[in-house]
Amino acid sequence: MGNLERKKLVIGNWKMHLNASQASLLVHRLQERIESHRDVEVVLAPSHLVLQPLSLQIDRRKFKLAAQNCHWQDEGAFTGEVSATMLHDLVHYVIVGHSERRHIFGETDDMIAKKVASVVRNGITPVLCVGETAEERKAGETKQVLHDQLMVGLKDVTSDDVKGIVIAYEPVWAIGTGHYAKPGQVKEAVGTIRHNIRELYGHVEDDVRVLYGGSVEPDITRGYIEIDGVDGLLVGGASLNYEHFSAIVATVHKTETDEEK
Ligand code: PEP
């Protein structure tokens, strides 16, 4: 299956921003601007708190929802946590292993592997984030880091379950920094990710969508989406701005339409 046959995916990660009324207003504005496109799936990842009201507000032809995190157990004495079992009816995706979870909250590859497994077990699609730090890139360790994060992160995922899974390549040095990864760097990293998936599972790498994330803005969207092997974008800061996020979605759609001509 070629790149064109995998539906493009754009996820807006709102991080710890927007209360219920602000989130509702942003959805309202996005719904006015974003059309439903057959070739682009648009996913919003608000805080856990507003998933329920947004699930009633969103136009499901235009948007799906994602959670930004979950616990690896289905239930139990884990104060303050939310499980994939609880998210099951609300979201299509759960972001797992975001660099902020790894670096601020100390999530290890083993914890992330258990989270990926719990998301799959609960019938939700994980968006597994991987990516190297600036130091690791400088030391020439990018390939090894991606390899290790994937091998451990996916260790409990069977070859049947890996089909349809989403991997987000997010170099830590490009997240929220305005430092743009060069298309050549993204292409190489995405190639490494697909190679590792092939090593692990055989040929199912064609059924796995790989996103790029890191300071994506409307004017640089096309450059990333045109990279061979990139199936979409994970957008942080720009997803909080309705004009920027709708422009990013429109650019992804236009790029797809242009390629079909
Ligand atoms: C992110 O949070 O996953 C992200 C890529 O953020 P930003 O677009 O702000 O760099």
PDB file of N, CA, C and O and ligand atoms in Angstrom, residues 13 15 95 98 100 129 170 174-178 212-216 234-239, ligand 1:
ATOM      1  N   ASN A  13      -3.252  18.702  19.713  1.00  0.00           N
ATOM      2  CA  ASN A  13      -3.007  18.411  21.130  1.00  0.00           C
ATOM      3  C   ASN A  13      -3.097  19.719  21.913  1.00  0.00           C
ATOM      4  O   ASN A  13      -2.198  20.552  21.830  1.00  0.00           O
ATOM      5  N   LYS A  15      -2.991  20.139  25.038  1.00  0.00           N
ATOM      6  CA  LYS A  15      -2.204  20.079  26.289  1.00  0.00           C
ATOM      7  C   LYS A  15      -3.058  20.564  27.474  1.00  0.00           C
ATOM      8  O   LYS A  15      -4.274  20.369  27.453  1.00  0.00           O
ATOM      9  N   ILE A  95      -3.216   9.515  23.035  1.00  0.00           N
ATOM     10  CA  ILE A  95      -1.795   9.832  22.852  1.00  0.00           C
ATOM     11  C   ILE A  95      -1.026   9.180  24.001  1.00  0.00           C
ATOM     12  O   ILE A  95      -1.396   9.335  25.177  1.00  0.00           O
ATOM     13  N   HIS A  98       3.886  10.933  25.083  1.00  0.00           N
ATOM     14  CA  HIS A  98       4.280  12.277  24.622  1.00  0.00           C
ATOM     15  C   HIS A  98       5.552  12.690  25.370  1.00  0.00           C
ATOM     16  O   HIS A  98       5.731  12.326  26.545  1.00  0.00           O
ATOM     17  N   GLU A 100       6.391  15.284  26.813  1.00  0.00           N
ATOM     18  CA  GLU A 100       6.159  15.955  28.099  1.00  0.00           C
ATOM     19  C   GLU A 100       5.844  14.922  29.185  1.00  0.00           C
ATOM     20  O   GLU A 100       6.206  15.101  30.349  1.00  0.00           O
ATOM     21  N   CYS A 129       4.063   8.272  20.775  1.00  0.00           N
ATOM     22  CA  CYS A 129       5.017   9.331  20.419  1.00  0.00           C
ATOM     23  C   CYS A 129       6.440   8.858  20.693  1.00  0.00           C
ATOM     24  O   CYS A 129       6.734   8.326  21.777  1.00  0.00           O
ATOM     25  N   GLU A 170       8.191  12.823  16.995  1.00  0.00           N
ATOM     26  CA  GLU A 170       8.258  14.170  17.547  1.00  0.00           C
ATOM     27  C   GLU A 170       9.641  14.392  18.161  1.00  0.00           C
ATOM     28  O   GLU A 170       9.863  14.022  19.336  1.00  0.00           O
ATOM     29  N   ALA A 174      12.125  19.962  18.875  1.00  0.00           N
ATOM     30  CA  ALA A 174      11.255  20.739  17.977  1.00  0.00           C
ATOM     31  C   ALA A 174       9.881  20.992  18.587  1.00  0.00           C
ATOM     32  O   ALA A 174       9.067  21.694  17.995  1.00  0.00           O
ATOM     33  N   ILE A 175       9.623  20.421  19.781  1.00  0.00           N
ATOM     34  CA  ILE A 175       8.279  20.553  20.369  1.00  0.00           C
ATOM     35  C   ILE A 175       8.175  21.844  21.161  1.00  0.00           C
ATOM     36  O   ILE A 175       8.903  22.059  22.126  1.00  0.00           O
ATOM     37  N   GLY A 176       7.267  22.694  20.713  1.00  0.00           N
ATOM     38  CA  GLY A 176       6.991  23.937  21.422  1.00  0.00           C
ATOM     39  C   GLY A 176       8.154  24.910  21.428  1.00  0.00           C
ATOM     40  O   GLY A 176       8.183  25.842  22.226  1.00  0.00           O
ATOM     41  N   THR A 177       9.114  24.716  20.543  1.00  0.00           N
ATOM     42  CA  THR A 177      10.316  25.542  20.570  1.00  0.00           C
ATOM     43  C   THR A 177      10.424  26.481  19.372  1.00  0.00           C
ATOM     44  O   THR A 177      11.205  27.429  19.399  1.00  0.00           O
ATOM     45  N   GLY A 178       9.672  26.194  18.314  1.00  0.00           N
ATOM     46  CA  GLY A 178       9.835  26.968  17.080  1.00  0.00           C
ATOM     47  C   GLY A 178      11.088  26.557  16.312  1.00  0.00           C
ATOM     48  O   GLY A 178      11.412  27.156  15.293  1.00  0.00           O
ATOM     49  N   TYR A 212       4.177  13.461  11.826  1.00  0.00           N
ATOM     50  CA  TYR A 212       5.265  14.303  12.299  1.00  0.00           C
ATOM     51  C   TYR A 212       4.682  15.335  13.255  1.00  0.00           C
ATOM     52  O   TYR A 212       3.583  15.861  13.022  1.00  0.00           O
ATOM     53  N   GLY A 213       5.408  15.662  14.303  1.00  0.00           N
ATOM     54  CA  GLY A 213       4.998  16.731  15.207  1.00  0.00           C
ATOM     55  C   GLY A 213       6.194  17.501  15.716  1.00  0.00           C
ATOM     56  O   GLY A 213       7.243  16.918  16.006  1.00  0.00           O
ATOM     57  N   GLY A 214       6.037  18.809  15.806  1.00  0.00           N
ATOM     58  CA  GLY A 214       7.100  19.666  16.332  1.00  0.00           C
ATOM     59  C   GLY A 214       7.006  21.036  15.696  1.00  0.00           C
ATOM     60  O   GLY A 214       7.431  21.221  14.556  1.00  0.00           O
ATOM     61  N   SER A 215       6.357  21.992  16.412  1.00  0.00           N
ATOM     62  CA  SER A 215       6.265  23.385  15.958  1.00  0.00           C
ATOM     63  C   SER A 215       5.643  23.543  14.570  1.00  0.00           C
ATOM     64  O   SER A 215       6.033  24.442  13.824  1.00  0.00           O
ATOM     65  N   VAL A 216       4.686  22.677  14.244  1.00  0.00           N
ATOM     66  CA  VAL A 216       4.042  22.795  12.920  1.00  0.00           C
ATOM     67  C   VAL A 216       3.144  24.036  12.893  1.00  0.00           C
ATOM     68  O   VAL A 216       2.378  24.282  13.821  1.00  0.00           O
ATOM     69  N   LEU A 234       0.928  15.903  14.159  1.00  0.00           N
ATOM     70  CA  LEU A 234       0.492  16.110  15.539  1.00  0.00           C
ATOM     71  C   LEU A 234       0.862  17.553  15.867  1.00  0.00           C
ATOM     72  O   LEU A 234       2.045  17.918  15.840  1.00  0.00           O
ATOM     73  N   VAL A 235      -0.163  18.352  16.123  1.00  0.00           N
ATOM     74  CA  VAL A 235       0.026  19.806  16.244  1.00  0.00           C
ATOM     75  C   VAL A 235      -0.257  20.230  17.678  1.00  0.00           C
ATOM     76  O   VAL A 235      -1.324  19.916  18.210  1.00  0.00           O
ATOM     77  N   GLY A 236       0.677  20.935  18.299  1.00  0.00           N
ATOM     78  CA  GLY A 236       0.472  21.421  19.659  1.00  0.00           C
ATOM     79  C   GLY A 236      -0.021  22.857  19.643  1.00  0.00           C
ATOM     80  O   GLY A 236      -1.196  23.132  19.404  1.00  0.00           O
ATOM     81  N   GLY A 237       0.898  23.796  19.846  1.00  0.00           N
ATOM     82  CA  GLY A 237       0.555  25.216  19.995  1.00  0.00           C
ATOM     83  C   GLY A 237      -0.412  25.737  18.938  1.00  0.00           C
ATOM     84  O   GLY A 237      -1.396  26.416  19.271  1.00  0.00           O
ATOM     85  N   ALA A 238      -0.165  25.415  17.680  1.00  0.00           N
ATOM     86  CA  ALA A 238      -0.996  25.972  16.601  1.00  0.00           C
ATOM     87  C   ALA A 238      -2.425  25.432  16.631  1.00  0.00           C
ATOM     88  O   ALA A 238      -3.324  26.019  16.028  1.00  0.00           O
ATOM     89  N   SER A 239      -2.663  24.329  17.370  1.00  0.00           N
ATOM     90  CA  SER A 239      -4.023  23.779  17.387  1.00  0.00           C
ATOM     91  C   SER A 239      -4.945  24.581  18.301  1.00  0.00           C
ATOM     92  O   SER A 239      -6.159  24.400  18.293  1.00  0.00           O
TER      93      SER A 239
HETATM   94  C1  PEP B   1       2.998  18.449  20.646  1.00  0.00           C
HETATM   95  O1  PEP B   1       2.573  18.848  21.712  1.00  0.00           O
HETATM   96  O2  PEP B   1       2.895  17.248  20.352  1.00  0.00           O
HETATM   97  C2  PEP B   1       3.624  19.397  19.717  1.00  0.00           C
HETATM   98  C3  PEP B   1       4.122  18.932  18.592  1.00  0.00           C
HETATM   99  O3  PEP B   1       3.641  20.702  20.108  1.00  0.00           O
HETATM  100  P1  PEP B   1       4.062  21.973  19.197  1.00  0.00           P
HETATM  101  O4  PEP B   1       3.297  21.850  17.897  1.00  0.00           O
HETATM  102  O5  PEP B   1       3.628  23.164  19.995  1.00  0.00           O
HETATM  103  O6  PEP B   1       5.520  21.899  18.978  1.00  0.00           O
END
